[in-house]
Structures are given as structure tokens and as C-alpha cells.
CSV table of C-alpha atoms in Angstrom, one decimal:
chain,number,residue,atom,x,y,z
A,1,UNK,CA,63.3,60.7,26.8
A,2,UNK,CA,63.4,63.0,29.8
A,3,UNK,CA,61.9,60.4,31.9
A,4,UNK,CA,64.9,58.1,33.4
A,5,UNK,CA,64.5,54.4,32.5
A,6,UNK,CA,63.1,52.1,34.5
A,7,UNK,CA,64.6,50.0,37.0
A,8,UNK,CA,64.6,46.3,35.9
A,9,UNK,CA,65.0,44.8,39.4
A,10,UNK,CA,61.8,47.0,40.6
A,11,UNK,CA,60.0,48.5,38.2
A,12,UNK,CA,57.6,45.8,36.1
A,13,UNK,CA,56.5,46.6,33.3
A,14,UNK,CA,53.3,43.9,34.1
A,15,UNK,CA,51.8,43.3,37.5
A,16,UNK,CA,49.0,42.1,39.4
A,17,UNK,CA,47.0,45.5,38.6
A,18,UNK,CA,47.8,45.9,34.6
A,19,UNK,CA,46.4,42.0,34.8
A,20,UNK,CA,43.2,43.2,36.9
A,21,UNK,CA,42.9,46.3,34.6
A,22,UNK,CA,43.1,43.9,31.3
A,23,UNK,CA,41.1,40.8,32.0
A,24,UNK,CA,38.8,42.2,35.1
A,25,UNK,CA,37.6,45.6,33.7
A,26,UNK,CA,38.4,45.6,30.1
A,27,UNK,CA,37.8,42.1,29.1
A,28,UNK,CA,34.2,41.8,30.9
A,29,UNK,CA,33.4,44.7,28.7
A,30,UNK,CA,34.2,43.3,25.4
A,31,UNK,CA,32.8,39.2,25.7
A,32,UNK,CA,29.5,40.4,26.7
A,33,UNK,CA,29.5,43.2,23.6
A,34,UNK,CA,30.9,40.8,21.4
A,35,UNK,CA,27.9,38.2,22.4
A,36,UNK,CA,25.5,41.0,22.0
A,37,UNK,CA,26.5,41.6,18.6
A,38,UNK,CA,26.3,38.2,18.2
A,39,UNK,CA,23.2,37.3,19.3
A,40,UNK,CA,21.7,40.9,17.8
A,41,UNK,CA,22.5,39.5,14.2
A,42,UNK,CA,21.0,36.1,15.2
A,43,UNK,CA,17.4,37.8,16.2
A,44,UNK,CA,17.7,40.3,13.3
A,45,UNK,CA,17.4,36.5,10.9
A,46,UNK,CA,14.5,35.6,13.2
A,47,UNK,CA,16.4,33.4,16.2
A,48,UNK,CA,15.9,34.4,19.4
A,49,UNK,CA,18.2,34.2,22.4
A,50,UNK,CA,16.2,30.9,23.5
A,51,UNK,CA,16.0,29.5,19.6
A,52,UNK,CA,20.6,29.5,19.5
A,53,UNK,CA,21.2,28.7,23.2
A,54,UNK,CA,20.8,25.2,24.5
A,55,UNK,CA,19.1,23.3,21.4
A,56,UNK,CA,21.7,21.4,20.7
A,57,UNK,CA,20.3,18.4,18.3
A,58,UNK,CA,17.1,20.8,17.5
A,59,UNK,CA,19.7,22.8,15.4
A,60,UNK,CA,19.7,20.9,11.9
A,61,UNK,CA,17.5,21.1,8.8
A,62,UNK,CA,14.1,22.6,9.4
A,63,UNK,CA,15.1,24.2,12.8
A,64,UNK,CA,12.7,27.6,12.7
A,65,UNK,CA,12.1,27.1,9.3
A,66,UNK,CA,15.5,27.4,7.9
A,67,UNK,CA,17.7,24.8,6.4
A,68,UNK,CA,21.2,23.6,7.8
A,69,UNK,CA,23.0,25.6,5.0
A,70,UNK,CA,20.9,28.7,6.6
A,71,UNK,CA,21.6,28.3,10.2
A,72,UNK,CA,25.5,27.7,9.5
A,73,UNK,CA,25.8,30.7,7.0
A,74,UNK,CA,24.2,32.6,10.0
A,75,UNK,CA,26.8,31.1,12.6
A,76,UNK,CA,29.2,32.0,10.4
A,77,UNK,CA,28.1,35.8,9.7
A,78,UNK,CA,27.5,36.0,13.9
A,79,UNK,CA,31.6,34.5,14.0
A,80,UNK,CA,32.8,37.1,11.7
A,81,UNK,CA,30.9,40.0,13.5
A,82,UNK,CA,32.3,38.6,16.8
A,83,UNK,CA,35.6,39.0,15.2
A,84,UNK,CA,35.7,42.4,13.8
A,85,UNK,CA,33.8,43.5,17.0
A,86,UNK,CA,36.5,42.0,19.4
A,87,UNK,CA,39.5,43.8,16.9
A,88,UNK,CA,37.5,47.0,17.2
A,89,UNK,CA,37.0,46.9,21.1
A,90,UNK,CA,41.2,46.0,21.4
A,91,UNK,CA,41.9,49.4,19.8
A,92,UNK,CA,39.8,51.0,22.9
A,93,UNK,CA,42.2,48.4,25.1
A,94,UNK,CA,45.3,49.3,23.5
A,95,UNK,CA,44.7,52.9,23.9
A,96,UNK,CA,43.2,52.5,27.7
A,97,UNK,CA,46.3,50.5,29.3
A,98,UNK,CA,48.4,52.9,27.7
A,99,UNK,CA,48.9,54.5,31.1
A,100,UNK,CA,47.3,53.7,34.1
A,101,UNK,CA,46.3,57.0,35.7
A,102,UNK,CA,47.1,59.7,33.5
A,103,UNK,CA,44.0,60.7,30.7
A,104,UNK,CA,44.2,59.9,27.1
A,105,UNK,CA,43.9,63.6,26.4
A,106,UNK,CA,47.1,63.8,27.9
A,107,UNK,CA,49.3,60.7,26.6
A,108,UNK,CA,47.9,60.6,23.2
A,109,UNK,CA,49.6,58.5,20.6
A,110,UNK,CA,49.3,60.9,17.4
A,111,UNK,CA,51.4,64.2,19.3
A,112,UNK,CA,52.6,65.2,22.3
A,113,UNK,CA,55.1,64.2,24.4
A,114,UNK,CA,54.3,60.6,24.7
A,115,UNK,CA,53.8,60.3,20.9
A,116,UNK,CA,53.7,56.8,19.5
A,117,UNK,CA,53.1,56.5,15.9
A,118,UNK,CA,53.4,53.1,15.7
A,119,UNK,CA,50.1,52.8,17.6
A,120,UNK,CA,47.5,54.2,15.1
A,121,UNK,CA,49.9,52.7,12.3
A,122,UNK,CA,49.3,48.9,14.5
A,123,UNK,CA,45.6,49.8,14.7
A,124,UNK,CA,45.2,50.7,10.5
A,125,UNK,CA,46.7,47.3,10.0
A,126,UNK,CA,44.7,45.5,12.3
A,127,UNK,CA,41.8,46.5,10.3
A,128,UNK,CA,43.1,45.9,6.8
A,129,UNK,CA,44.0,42.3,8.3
A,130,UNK,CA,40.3,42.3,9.6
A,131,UNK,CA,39.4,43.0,6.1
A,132,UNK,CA,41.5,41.2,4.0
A,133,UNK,CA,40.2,38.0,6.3
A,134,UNK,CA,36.5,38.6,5.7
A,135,UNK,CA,36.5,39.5,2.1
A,136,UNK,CA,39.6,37.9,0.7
A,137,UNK,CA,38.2,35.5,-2.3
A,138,UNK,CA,40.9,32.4,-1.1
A,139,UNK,CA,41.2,33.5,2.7
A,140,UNK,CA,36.7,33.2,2.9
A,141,UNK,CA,37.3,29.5,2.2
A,142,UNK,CA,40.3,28.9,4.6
A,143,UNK,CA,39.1,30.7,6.9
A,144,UNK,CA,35.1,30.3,7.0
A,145,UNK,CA,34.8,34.0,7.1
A,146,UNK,CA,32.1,35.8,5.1
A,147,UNK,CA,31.5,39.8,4.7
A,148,UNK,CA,29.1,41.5,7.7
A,149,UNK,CA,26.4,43.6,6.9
A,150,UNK,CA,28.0,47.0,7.1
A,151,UNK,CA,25.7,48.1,10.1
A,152,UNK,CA,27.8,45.9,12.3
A,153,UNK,CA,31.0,47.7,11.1
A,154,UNK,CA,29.6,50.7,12.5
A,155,UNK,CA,28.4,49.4,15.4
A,156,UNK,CA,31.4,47.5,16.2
A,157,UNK,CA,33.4,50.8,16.0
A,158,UNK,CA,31.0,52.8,18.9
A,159,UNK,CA,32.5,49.9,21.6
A,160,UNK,CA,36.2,51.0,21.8
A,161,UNK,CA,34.5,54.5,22.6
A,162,UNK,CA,32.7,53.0,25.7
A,163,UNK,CA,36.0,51.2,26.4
A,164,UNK,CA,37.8,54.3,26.7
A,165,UNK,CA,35.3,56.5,28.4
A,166,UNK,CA,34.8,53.8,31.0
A,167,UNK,CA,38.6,53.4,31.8
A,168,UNK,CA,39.1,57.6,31.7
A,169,UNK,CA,35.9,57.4,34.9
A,170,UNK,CA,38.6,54.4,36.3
A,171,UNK,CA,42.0,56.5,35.9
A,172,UNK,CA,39.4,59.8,37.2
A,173,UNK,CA,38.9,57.9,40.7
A,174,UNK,CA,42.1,56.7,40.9
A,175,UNK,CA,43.4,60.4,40.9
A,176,UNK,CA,41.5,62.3,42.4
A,177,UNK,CA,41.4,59.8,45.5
A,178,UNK,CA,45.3,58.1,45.4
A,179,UNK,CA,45.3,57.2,48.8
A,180,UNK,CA,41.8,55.4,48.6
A,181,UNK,CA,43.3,51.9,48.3
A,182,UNK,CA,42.2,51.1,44.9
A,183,UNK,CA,43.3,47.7,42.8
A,184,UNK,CA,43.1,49.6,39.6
């Protein structure tokens, strides 16, 4: 509240550089970690990077051995890690573009003066949602979801840590070299 508000005719609360930031930097971070997790489950059940890309009529019953019920319970396992590992990775997005150039360790959500508590509340229920979608008894059918092997919880959760490491190195060079002409 000390801050004075923003001006509306000026002041933007999206531009060009929060787009950059969001889809540029954060966003190539979590597709290819999402696929990885995808295609890490997929060679864990014996199908290798080659065996799931490209094969498109070779993927029915007997493909590697397995039968079609196999190979679409696998697809949907692969889906549902994809999923929990893209909600994870948007809690290291939501705490990242936060602020632009000044450190998490100094805008934290949970004290301080730019306390938000309805941050971690939004992130709790993002999960219990995430939950409640995989192992829900009526929502599995409507939705096609089915639980993860809890190794893929755990590693879903280290992402949003790489997320916000990687933006603190951004928000580091942006401050200690302002003038440097930098997009982000």
C-alpha cells in the first residue's frame, strides 16, 4: 500500500516483455520437461523414443509385444504425468513472473511486504484439483485419467525448482547490468 497505484494510460500490467518472459523462457522449459516425463514413463514400459514417435499404423495390437489395451493404458498414464508435471512447473511460473527483476527471496508470497496469501492458497488447490482429477472414481472415466506411479509425483515437483532458479540467474543479469539492453 505504500507504493502509489499504477497509471492506467501508461503503466501495463502485460507487455511485450512479461509475453517474452512467459512463453519464450518459461514455456520452453516446461514442454520439453513435460515430454521428458513423458517419454521417461514410456521407456520405463519398454518403448523407446523411436518405438512412440512416428509409427503411426504400427501402434495397434501386438506392437512390441503389447496389446492395444496396453499401449493406450500407457498413453493414458504418459497423459496424466504430462498433466500433473505441467500443474507442478506453473507453480514455479506463478512464482517467477511475480516480479520481473526483484528476487523471490525478497517478494515472497507467504510474509513480507508483498505478501500474497492467496498464492500458496491457489497453488494447494491446484493440486487437490490435480488429484481429485487423477483418482476421483467418476471423474477417471470422464476424464481418461488414471493414478501415476508416485515417483513421477516427486519428480514432477523438482521442475518448478529449476523454473525458479533459472528465472532468479534471468532477474540476476537483468540487475546487475540495467542498462545492458536486455528483452527480459
Amino acid at each position: 500500500m505504500s507504493r502509489k497505484p499504477r497509471n492506467a494510460r501508461t503503466d501495463r500490467l502485460a507487455d511485450w516483455r512479461l509475453f517474452v518472459q512467459v512463453y519464450l523462457f518459461i514455456g520452453l522449459m516446461m514442454w520439453p520437461s513435460a515430454m521428458g516425463m513423458w517419454f521417461l514413463y514410456m521407456s520405463q514400459q519398454g518403448l523407446a523414443f523411436r518405438d512412440v514417435i512416428l509409427v503411426y499404423n504400427k501402434w495397434q495390437n501386438g506392437w512390441k509385444g503389447y496389446s492395444i489395451d496396453q499401449l493406450d493404458y500407457f498413453v493414458r498414464v504418459g497423459q496424466c504425468i504430462y498433466y500433473v508435471t505441467l500443474v507442478f512447473m506453473q507453480y514455479g511460473g506463478l512464482l517467477a513472473v511475480r516480479n520481473r527483476r526483484v528476487s523471490i527471496l525478497q517478494s515472497n508470497p507467504l510474509w513480507g511486504p508483498r505478501q500474497n496469501l492467496v498464492v500458496p492458497c491457489g497453488m494447494v488447490a491446484t493440486a487437490l484439483i490435480a488429484v481429485i482429477n487423477l483418482y476421483g472414481p467418476g471423474l477417471q472415466h470422464v476424464f481418461g485419467t488414471t493414478p501415476i506411479p508416485g515417483m513421477f509425483w516427486g519428480l514432477s515437483f523438482c521442475f518448478p525448482v529449476v523454473i525458479l532458479v533459472m528465472d532468479e540467474l534471468r532477474k540476476l543479469i537483468v540487475r546487475t547490468y540495467p542498462k545492458s539492453g536486455a528483452i527480459l
